[in-house]
GROMACS .gro file of C-alpha atoms in nm:
model
  456
    1MET     CA    1   9.637  11.943  15.721
    2ASP     CA    2   9.278  11.870  15.825
    3LYS     CA    3   9.194  11.593  15.578
    4ALA     CA    4   8.828  11.580  15.683
    5LYS     CA    5   8.789  11.954  15.616
    6VAL     CA    6   8.953  11.928  15.270
    7LEU     CA    7   8.740  11.624  15.181
    8ARG     CA    8   8.424  11.820  15.265
    9GLU     CA    9   8.536  12.096  15.025
   10ILE     CA   10   8.553  11.858  14.728
   11PRO     CA   11   8.254  11.945  14.506
   12SER     CA   12   8.002  11.675  14.418
   13VAL     CA   13   7.975  11.525  14.069
   14ASP     CA   14   7.633  11.691  14.022
   15ARG     CA   15   7.767  12.032  14.118
   16ILE     CA   16   8.052  12.010  13.869
   17LEU     CA   17   7.816  11.891  13.595
   18LYS     CA   18   7.610  12.209  13.643
   19ASN     CA   19   7.915  12.430  13.586
   20GLU     CA   20   7.875  12.631  13.262
   21LYS     CA   21   8.227  12.542  13.144
   22ILE     CA   22   8.151  12.173  13.188
   23LYS     CA   23   7.815  12.212  13.012
   24ALA     CA   24   7.998  12.365  12.716
   25LEU     CA   25   8.194  12.041  12.679
   26LEU     CA   26   7.872  11.862  12.585
   27LYS     CA   27   7.901  12.016  12.237
   28ASP     CA   28   8.200  11.789  12.171
   29TYR     CA   29   8.150  11.497  12.410
   30SER     CA   30   7.856  11.282  12.519
   31TYR     CA   31   7.699  11.337  12.861
   32SER     CA   32   7.806  10.992  12.982
   33MET     CA   33   8.166  11.058  12.874
   34VAL     CA   34   8.176  11.394  13.056
   35ARG     CA   35   8.014  11.249  13.369
   36GLU     CA   36   8.263  10.962  13.375
   37SER     CA   37   8.552  11.205  13.341
   38VAL     CA   38   8.418  11.423  13.625
   39ARG     CA   39   8.375  11.120  13.849
   40ASN     CA   40   8.728  10.991  13.775
   41VAL     CA   41   8.892  11.327  13.844
   42ILE     CA   42   8.703  11.374  14.172
   43ASP     CA   43   8.785  11.017  14.283
   44SER     CA   44   9.151  11.078  14.201
   45LEU     CA   45   9.145  11.404  14.399
   46ARG     CA   46   8.986  11.232  14.698
   47THR     CA   47   9.259  10.965  14.693
   48LYS     CA   48   9.531  11.232  14.686
   49VAL     CA   49   9.377  11.410  14.985
   50LEU     CA   50   9.360  11.086  15.184
   51LYS     CA   51   9.728  11.022  15.105
   52GLY     CA   52   9.813  11.372  15.225
   53SER     CA   53   9.945  11.486  14.885
   54PHE     CA   54   9.674  11.748  14.823
   55SER     CA   55   9.576  12.025  15.063
   56GLU     CA   56   9.373  12.288  14.879
   57ILE     CA   57   9.065  12.258  14.656
   58ASN     CA   58   9.051  12.486  14.352
   59GLU     CA   59   8.741  12.433  14.140
   60GLU     CA   60   8.885  12.608  13.835
   61SER     CA   61   9.189  12.379  13.840
   62LEU     CA   62   8.954  12.084  13.881
   63ILE     CA   63   8.763  12.185  13.569
   64GLU     CA   64   9.089  12.221  13.371
   65GLU     CA   65   9.189  11.873  13.481
   66ILE     CA   66   8.853  11.739  13.363
   67LYS     CA   67   8.904  11.903  13.024
   68ASN     CA   68   9.252  11.750  12.999
   69SER     CA   69   9.123  11.406  13.093
   70LEU     CA   70   8.867  11.425  12.812
   71ASN     CA   71   9.146  11.513  12.568
   72LYS     CA   72   9.329  11.202  12.687
   73ARG     CA   73   9.031  10.971  12.643
   74TYR     CA   74   9.208  10.783  12.364
   75SER     CA   75   9.537  10.602  12.411
   76LEU     CA   76   9.649  10.690  12.056
   77GLN     CA   77   9.673  11.067  12.036
   78PRO     CA   78   9.845  11.343  11.837
   79VAL     CA   79  10.183  11.467  11.959
   80ILE     CA   80  10.407  11.755  11.861
   81ASN     CA   81  10.726  11.617  11.707
   82ALA     CA   82  10.998  11.865  11.802
   83THR     CA   83  11.283  11.613  11.759
   84GLY     CA   84  11.371  11.712  11.403
   85VAL     CA   85  11.346  11.346  11.293
   86VAL     CA   86  11.105  11.362  10.999
   87ILE     CA   87  11.024  10.992  10.954
   88HIS     CA   88  11.000  10.909  11.325
   89THR     CA   89  10.892  10.545  11.358
   90ASN     CA   90  10.794  10.584  11.725
   91LEU     CA   91  10.582  10.889  11.643
   92GLY     CA   92  10.389  10.734  11.352
   93ARG     CA   93  10.629  10.798  11.064
   94ALA     CA   94  10.475  10.994  10.776
   95ILE     CA   95  10.216  11.268  10.823
   96LEU     CA   96   9.954  11.223  10.552
   97PRO     CA   97   9.900  11.497  10.292
   98GLN     CA   98   9.571  11.686  10.325
   99GLU     CA   99   9.456  11.535   9.995
  100ALA     CA  100   9.501  11.185  10.139
  101ILE     CA  101   9.319  11.275  10.461
  102LYS     CA  102   9.029  11.417  10.262
  103HIS     CA  103   9.007  11.104  10.046
  104VAL     CA  104   9.021  10.876  10.352
  105VAL     CA  105   8.728  11.066  10.508
  106GLU     CA  106   8.530  11.044  10.182
  107ILE     CA  107   8.578  10.669  10.162
  108ALA     CA  108   8.534  10.606  10.536
  109GLN     CA  109   8.194  10.773  10.560
  110SER     CA  110   8.043  10.604  10.253
  111TYR     CA  111   8.022  10.271  10.079
  112SER     CA  112   8.280  10.247   9.801
  113ASN     CA  113   8.373  10.051   9.490
  114LEU     CA  114   8.653   9.874   9.680
  115GLU     CA  115   8.597   9.544   9.500
  116TYR     CA  116   8.332   9.646   9.249
  117ASP     CA  117   8.387   9.721   8.882
  118LEU     CA  118   8.159  10.019   8.808
  119GLU     CA  119   8.195   9.980   8.432
  120MET     CA  120   8.116   9.607   8.419
  121GLY     CA  121   7.867   9.610   8.706
  122LYS     CA  122   8.024   9.311   8.879
  123ARG     CA  123   8.290   9.215   9.132
  124GLY     CA  124   8.625   9.380   9.069
  125LYS     CA  125   8.976   9.373   9.222
  126ARG     CA  126   9.072   9.598   9.513
  127TYR     CA  127   9.424   9.656   9.382
  128ALA     CA  128   9.301   9.801   9.053
  129HIS     CA  129   9.286  10.141   9.226
  130ILE     CA  130   9.655  10.124   9.316
  131ILE     CA  131   9.781   9.968   8.991
  132ASP     CA  132   9.646  10.260   8.788
  133ALA     CA  133   9.801  10.516   9.021
  134VAL     CA  134  10.144  10.346   9.028
  135LYS     CA  135  10.154  10.306   8.649
  136LYS     CA  136  10.110  10.680   8.608
  137ILE     CA  137  10.434  10.739   8.799
  138VAL     CA  138  10.654  10.434   8.734
  139ASN     CA  139  10.691  10.236   8.412
  140VAL     CA  140  10.587   9.894   8.549
  141GLU     CA  141  10.353   9.620   8.432
  142ALA     CA  142  10.176   9.544   8.761
  143ALA     CA  143  10.159   9.618   9.134
  144VAL     CA  144  10.002   9.500   9.458
  145VAL     CA  145  10.010   9.637   9.812
  146VAL     CA  146  10.028   9.459  10.148
  147ASN     CA  147  10.039   9.577  10.510
  148ASN     CA  148  10.408   9.677  10.525
  149ASN     CA  149  10.741   9.620  10.350
  150ALA     CA  150  10.835   9.324  10.572
  151GLY     CA  151  10.508   9.167  10.458
  152ALA     CA  152  10.593   9.249  10.096
  153VAL     CA  153  10.933   9.080  10.123
  154PHE     CA  154  10.788   8.781  10.309
  155LEU     CA  155  10.505   8.727  10.060
  156SER     CA  156  10.735   8.762   9.758
  157LEU     CA  157  10.989   8.513   9.894
  158ASN     CA  158  10.718   8.270  10.002
  159THR     CA  159  10.563   8.278   9.655
  160LEU     CA  160  10.876   8.268   9.443
  161ALA     CA  161  11.125   8.070   9.652
  162HIS     CA  162  10.955   7.844   9.906
  163GLY     CA  163  11.185   7.545   9.955
  164LYS     CA  164  11.440   7.691   9.715
  165GLU     CA  165  11.752   7.904   9.744
  166VAL     CA  166  11.771   8.283   9.740
  167VAL     CA  167  12.117   8.427   9.678
  168VAL     CA  168  12.196   8.746   9.871
  169SER     CA  169  12.512   8.931   9.971
  170ARG     CA  170  12.624   8.888  10.332
  171GLY     CA  171  12.665   9.266  10.353
  172GLU     CA  172  12.293   9.310  10.280
  173LEU     CA  173  12.150   9.087  10.555
  174VAL     CA  174  12.016   9.388  10.739
  175GLU     CA  175  11.796   9.435  11.041
  176ILE     CA  176  11.500   9.647  10.933
  177GLY     CA  177  11.387   9.766  11.276
  178GLY     CA  178  11.213   9.617  11.578
  179SER     CA  179  11.456   9.320  11.565
  180PHE     CA  180  11.309   9.206  11.229
  181ARG     CA  181  11.600   9.073  11.027
  182ILE     CA  182  11.617   8.973  10.661
  183PRO     CA  183  11.747   8.619  10.741
  184ASP     CA  184  11.457   8.567  10.986
  185VAL     CA  185  11.199   8.690  10.735
  186MET     CA  186  11.350   8.457  10.473
  187ALA     CA  187  11.343   8.159  10.710
  188GLN     CA  188  10.976   8.215  10.795
  189SER     CA  189  10.891   8.247  10.425
  190GLY     CA  190  11.027   7.900  10.358
  191ALA     CA  191  11.307   8.029  10.135
  192ILE     CA  192  11.661   7.897  10.184
  193LEU     CA  193  11.923   8.166  10.242
  194ARG     CA  194  12.240   8.138  10.033
  195GLU     CA  195  12.490   8.398  10.154
  196VAL     CA  196  12.766   8.514   9.920
  197GLY     CA  197  13.062   8.745   9.957
  198THR     CA  198  13.172   8.911  10.280
  199THR     CA  199  13.037   9.194  10.492
  200ASN     CA  200  13.231   9.460  10.303
  201LYS     CA  201  13.298   9.301   9.962
  202THR     CA  202  13.072   9.104   9.729
  203ARG     CA  203  13.156   9.050   9.362
  204LEU     CA  204  12.948   8.935   9.065
  205SER     CA  205  13.152   8.613   9.056
  206ASP     CA  206  13.024   8.532   9.407
  207TYR     CA  207  12.669   8.525   9.275
  208GLU     CA  208  12.770   8.327   8.967
  209ARG     CA  209  12.935   8.052   9.174
  210ALA     CA  210  12.633   8.028   9.408
  211ILE     CA  211  12.374   7.968   9.133
  212ASN     CA  212  12.262   7.608   9.100
  213GLU     CA  213  11.957   7.405   8.994
  214ASN     CA  214  11.779   7.497   9.322
  215THR     CA  215  11.827   7.874   9.287
  216ALA     CA  216  11.491   8.052   9.261
  217LEU     CA  217  11.583   8.416   9.309
  218LEU     CA  218  11.867   8.667   9.321
  219LEU     CA  219  11.797   8.922   9.596
  220LYS     CA  220  11.948   9.264   9.645
  221VAL     CA  221  11.866   9.454   9.964
  222HIS     CA  222  11.924   9.828   9.970
  223ARG     CA  223  12.102   9.926  10.291
  224SER     CA  224  11.871  10.218  10.360
  225ASN     CA  225  11.941  10.243  10.734
  226PHE     CA  226  12.323  10.227  10.741
  227LYS     CA  227  12.632  10.262  10.520
  228ILE     CA  228  12.950  10.058  10.481
  229THR     CA  229  13.247  10.275  10.386
  230GLY     CA  230  13.616  10.221  10.322
  231PHE     CA  231  13.744   9.900  10.164
  232THR     CA  232  13.418   9.796   9.997
  233GLU     CA  233  13.272   9.652   9.679
  234GLU     CA  234  12.919   9.558   9.580
  235VAL     CA  235  12.730   9.446   9.272
  236SER     CA  236  12.495   9.700   9.117
  237VAL     CA  237  12.130   9.628   9.041
  238LYS     CA  238  12.206   9.652   8.670
  239GLU     CA  239  12.489   9.395   8.688
  240LEU     CA  240  12.278   9.155   8.894
  241CYS     CA  241  11.986   9.189   8.651
  242GLU     CA  242  12.211   9.111   8.355
  243LEU     CA  243  12.330   8.796   8.533
  244GLY     CA  244  11.970   8.703   8.615
  245LYS     CA  245  11.870   8.730   8.250
  246GLN     CA  246  12.167   8.518   8.140
  247ARG     CA  247  12.076   8.242   8.387
  248GLY     CA  248  11.697   8.276   8.361
  249ILE     CA  249  11.660   8.368   8.730
  250PRO     CA  250  11.441   8.662   8.842
  251VAL     CA  251  11.599   8.945   9.040
  252MET     CA  252  11.422   9.100   9.336
  253VAL     CA  253  11.526   9.433   9.490
  254ASP     CA  254  11.413   9.530   9.839
  255LEU     CA  255  11.445   9.908   9.847
  256GLY     CA  256  11.310   9.938  10.200
  257SER     CA  257  11.239  10.309  10.180
  258GLY     CA  258  11.099  10.372   9.833
  259CYS     CA  259  11.104  10.717   9.678
  260PHE     CA  260  10.943  10.835   9.354
  261ILE     CA  261  11.164  11.138   9.296
  262ASP     CA  262  11.536  11.166   9.219
  263LEU     CA  263  11.680  11.300   9.544
  264LYS     CA  264  12.028  11.352   9.396
  265LYS     CA  265  11.928  11.684   9.243
  266TYR     CA  266  11.833  11.801   9.592
  267GLY     CA  267  12.168  11.702   9.741
  268PHE     CA  268  12.078  11.359   9.882
  269TYR     CA  269  12.286  11.073   9.745
  270GLY     CA  270  12.278  10.696   9.789
  271GLU     CA  271  11.898  10.659   9.778
  272PRO     CA  272  11.789  10.523   9.438
  273SER     CA  273  11.443  10.609   9.315
  274VAL     CA  274  11.191  10.335   9.241
  275GLN     CA  275  11.193  10.423   8.871
  276GLU     CA  276  11.574  10.404   8.861
  277VAL     CA  277  11.574  10.047   8.996
  278VAL     CA  278  11.294   9.942   8.761
  279ASP     CA  279  11.482  10.089   8.463
  280GLU     CA  280  11.793   9.890   8.562
  281GLY     CA  281  11.594   9.572   8.499
  282ALA     CA  282  11.466   9.447   8.835
  283ASP     CA  283  11.188   9.189   8.792
  284ILE     CA  284  11.028   9.275   9.125
  285VAL     CA  285  11.078   9.568   9.364
  286THR     CA  286  10.947   9.610   9.720
  287PHE     CA  287  10.936   9.925   9.934
  288SER     CA  288  10.747  10.100  10.214
  289GLY     CA  289  10.455  10.337  10.171
  290ASP     CA  290  10.510  10.545  10.486
  291LYS     CA  291  10.878  10.637  10.465
  292LEU     CA  292  11.019  10.857  10.187
  293LEU     CA  293  10.705  10.801   9.981
  294GLY     CA  294  10.516  10.992  10.253
  295GLY     CA  295  10.191  10.794  10.256
  296ALA     CA  296  10.015  10.537  10.473
  297GLN     CA  297  10.184  10.227  10.614
  298ALA     CA  298  10.203   9.969  10.338
  299GLY     CA  299  10.439   9.746  10.145
  300PHE     CA  300  10.446   9.787   9.767
  301ILE     CA  301  10.530   9.498   9.535
  302ILE     CA  302  10.578   9.612   9.177
  303GLY     CA  303  10.723   9.451   8.866
  304ARG     CA  304  10.653   9.201   8.591
  305SER     CA  305  10.286   9.107   8.555
  306ALA     CA  306  10.352   8.729   8.548
  307ILE     CA  307  10.535   8.746   8.882
  308ILE     CA  308  10.286   8.984   9.044
  309GLU     CA  309  10.003   8.754   8.930
  310ARG     CA  310  10.166   8.461   9.111
  311ILE     CA  311  10.208   8.668   9.426
  312SER     CA  312   9.846   8.788   9.409
  313LYS     CA  313   9.723   8.428   9.408
  314ASN     CA  314   9.920   8.329   9.717
  315PRO     CA  315   9.668   8.235   9.994
  316LEU     CA  316   9.871   8.451  10.235
  317MET     CA  317   9.780   8.757  10.029
  318ARG     CA  318   9.445   8.780  10.207
  319ALA     CA  319   9.615   8.774  10.548
  320LEU     CA  320   9.849   9.058  10.450
  321ARG     CA  321   9.614   9.273  10.242
  322VAL     CA  322   9.534   9.635  10.323
  323ASP     CA  323   9.194   9.791  10.386
  324LYS     CA  324   9.001  10.061  10.198
  325LEU     CA  325   9.135  10.344  10.418
  326THR     CA  326   9.498  10.256  10.345
  327LEU     CA  327   9.421  10.222   9.974
  328SER     CA  328   9.246  10.559   9.964
  329ALA     CA  329   9.534  10.732  10.144
  330LEU     CA  330   9.791  10.574   9.913
  331GLU     CA  331   9.598  10.654   9.596
  332ALA     CA  332   9.564  11.022   9.689
  333THR     CA  333   9.933  11.043   9.787
  334LEU     CA  334  10.047  10.877   9.464
  335MET     CA  335   9.842  11.117   9.253
  336LEU     CA  336  10.044  11.408   9.394
  337TYR     CA  337  10.357  11.260   9.232
  338LEU     CA  338  10.221  11.340   8.885
  339ASP     CA  339  10.375  11.684   8.944
  340GLU     CA  340  10.707  11.672   9.133
  341LYS     CA  341  10.681  12.031   9.250
  342GLU     CA  342  10.332  11.969   9.386
  343ALA     CA  343  10.453  11.649   9.558
  344ILE     CA  344  10.729  11.836   9.741
  345GLU     CA  345  10.491  12.114   9.846
  346LYS     CA  346  10.200  11.895   9.956
  347ILE     CA  347  10.355  11.575  10.093
  348PRO     CA  348  10.470  11.667  10.446
  349THR     CA  349  10.757  11.416  10.456
  350LEU     CA  350  10.916  11.549  10.137
  351ARG     CA  351  10.847  11.910  10.232
  352MET     CA  352  11.017  11.875  10.572
  353ILE     CA  353  11.321  11.684  10.440
  354LEU     CA  354  11.378  11.925  10.150
  355GLU     CA  355  11.279  12.250  10.323
  356PRO     CA  356  11.551  12.518  10.293
  357PRO     CA  357  11.726  12.603  10.623
  358GLU     CA  358  11.627  12.969  10.579
  359LYS     CA  359  11.256  12.880  10.604
  360ILE     CA  360  11.321  12.664  10.909
  361LYS     CA  361  11.512  12.950  11.070
  362LYS     CA  362  11.216  13.180  11.010
  363ARG     CA  363  10.982  12.935  11.185
  364ALA     CA  364  11.229  12.891  11.474
  365ALA     CA  365  11.248  13.271  11.511
  366LYS     CA  366  10.869  13.285  11.533
  367ILE     CA  367  10.872  13.025  11.812
  368LEU     CA  368  11.144  13.217  11.996
  369LYS     CA  369  10.953  13.544  11.966
  370MET     CA  370  10.639  13.386  12.111
  371PHE     CA  371  10.840  13.229  12.394
  372LYS     CA  372  10.990  13.566  12.487
  373LYS     CA  373  10.648  13.730  12.469
  374HIS     CA  374  10.541  13.497  12.751
  375GLY     CA  375  10.860  13.553  12.951
  376ILE     CA  376  11.021  13.224  12.853
  377GLU     CA  377  11.399  13.249  12.825
  378ALA     CA  378  11.529  13.066  12.518
  379MET     CA  379  11.781  13.095  12.237
  380LEU     CA  380  11.791  13.020  11.864
  381ARG     CA  381  12.066  12.787  11.745
  382GLU     CA  382  12.184  12.620  11.426
  383ASP     CA  383  12.185  12.240  11.452
  384VAL     CA  384  12.156  11.918  11.250
  385SER     CA  385  11.849  11.698  11.206
  386MET     CA  386  11.800  11.359  11.040
  387PRO     CA  387  11.536  11.227  10.794
  388GLY     CA  388  11.497  10.914  11.012
  389GLY     CA  389  11.290  10.599  10.961
  390GLY     CA  390  11.586  10.404  10.828
  391SER     CA  391  11.618  10.646  10.536
  392LEU     CA  392  11.917  10.851  10.417
  393PRO     CA  393  12.139  10.741  10.711
  394GLU     CA  394  12.426  10.975  10.625
  395SER     CA  395  12.214  11.274  10.538
  396GLY     CA  396  12.224  11.497  10.843
  397VAL     CA  397  12.078  11.830  10.729
  398ARG     CA  398  12.118  12.182  10.859
  399THR     CA  399  11.832  12.298  11.075
  400TYR     CA  400  11.743  12.560  11.337
  401VAL     CA  401  11.626  12.490  11.688
  402VAL     CA  402  11.496  12.680  11.989
  403ALA     CA  403  11.679  12.576  12.306
  404ILE     CA  404  11.580  12.622  12.671
  405LYS     CA  405  11.848  12.581  12.938
  406THR     CA  406  11.738  12.395  13.250
  407ASP     CA  407  11.904  12.226  13.547
  408LYS     CA  408  11.672  11.927  13.506
  409PRO     CA  409  11.625  11.858  13.133
  410ASP     CA  410  11.494  11.504  13.189
  411GLU     CA  411  11.229  11.628  13.431
  412PHE     CA  412  11.137  11.913  13.195
  413SER     CA  413  11.099  11.667  12.906
  414GLU     CA  414  10.885  11.437  13.119
  415LYS     CA  415  10.649  11.725  13.198
  416LEU     CA  416  10.632  11.814  12.828
  417ARG     CA  417  10.511  11.460  12.758
  418GLN     CA  418  10.220  11.516  12.998
  419THR     CA  419  10.086  11.828  12.826
  420GLN     CA  420   9.799  11.833  12.577
  421PRO     CA  421   9.908  11.764  12.313
  422PRO     CA  422  10.227  11.595  12.438
  423VAL     CA  423  10.550  11.756  12.315
  424ILE     CA  424  10.847  11.535  12.223
  425GLY     CA  425  11.174  11.725  12.195
  426ARG     CA  426  11.535  11.624  12.239
  427ILE     CA  427  11.797  11.687  12.507
  428LYS     CA  428  12.147  11.813  12.438
  429ASP     CA  429  12.371  11.885  12.737
  430ASP     CA  430  12.157  12.097  12.974
  431PHE     CA  431  11.922  12.216  12.699
  432VAL     CA  432  11.578  12.099  12.597
  433ILE     CA  433  11.568  12.149  12.220
  434PHE     CA  434  11.274  12.211  11.988
  435ASP     CA  435  11.371  12.151  11.623
  436ALA     CA  436  11.164  12.375  11.396
  437ARG     CA  437  11.205  12.136  11.100
  438THR     CA  438  10.932  11.901  11.228
  439ILE     CA  439  10.714  12.151  11.413
  440GLN     CA  440  10.407  12.233  11.204
  441GLU     CA  441  10.299  12.597  11.174
  442ARG     CA  442   9.962  12.519  11.335
  443GLU     CA  443  10.141  12.357  11.632
  444ILE     CA  444  10.344  12.663  11.735
  445PRO     CA  445  10.076  12.815  11.966
  446LEU     CA  446  10.020  12.473  12.126
  447LEU     CA  447  10.395  12.429  12.181
  448VAL     CA  448  10.421  12.772  12.344
  449LYS     CA  449  10.118  12.700  12.563
  450ALA     CA  450  10.272  12.370  12.678
  451VAL     CA  451  10.609  12.527  12.770
  452LYS     CA  452  10.437  12.822  12.941
  453GLN     CA  453  10.227  12.578  13.146
  454ILE     CA  454  10.541  12.399  13.268
  455MET     CA  455  10.724  12.723  13.346
  456GLU     CA  456  10.434  12.841  13.557
   0.00000   0.00000   0.00000
């Protein structure tokens, strides 16, 4: 290869900027951004030629690369989730409902009454917007929201039990993801852990014997990300609340993945609803906003007004509070729960988890048809997908996938991650699998384009 000859064929930055296809990009991007992208791509090309890894200059391919580089200008970008895991922590967990997105945009582009009481004409409280929304769905006295559920648990323990004992079953000392463990959160909050029972069996008498003059709280942690089966026994929320009332000790329940609908009637068991736990007498309940609830990342703290008032006055509340965009997304999501049918239809997380297999099969068939139209060999298969996000750990659900057989599935998957938008599937044996459960209708043409690009 004559490197000098190839280097001379590389077009100048000015020449590329005069290309009509590049000029068209100025409708969506600033001139400086486009120029920078052109310069970076040309510099990269020149380096490849000098290293001997590039031998032919194709201006059209160069322009496509410039377009792709502009699409990649942000580190955080949309991806196509073809894994079938609905609440995928690594992929951003819940997709917001359109109503929430619309409300976020409305609030983001204007000033708002975040901490202003419009009726009184003076400073108000930012959590008033959430309290009203929560009360319409759950029969509670008060509520606040912090940045995530770990923050909710930490703040509650720090407020109610700093320097005092919190009684919790050994079988509920869970790790909640990212190496964050309940005992560690408790230690940082200043609360003193008092374990009772064993990993598989904890009785009410274990709690009774542990209570002393330094006991501040009885804590029950819902094991939302795993199950213990076989020779087991645990104390129900109702039993623990009755004991708490007898001894004058508040009971806190960490649900982890909070849900506002009764999933049992849809065939999912072992995941209590928020209302169910409140009705059983819990004084304070914490849960996530971006798991089964299907909203923005947040940690809800709901319960008795006297307790919530104490938590609200904790100086750490300011450090853990959420901003106006999170509040607007949560408020709009919560309002959808006023009608359960509407919530299931419009909240993507609920819709994907509860979607009938027949509808998923129809979407998978559409993907397969489009693949075959472009000469891509694939097959439709029945499979199993998971809700994910530490929710419903035993609830594998029937799904349909489109599978492509390849000798190098890892390499194929790596190339999929480099497309725009990136596609994240899963590998099973020698197949790269696209689970139609989590592929959005609007993403199908993009998925097909990405696979076609790799095949070519």
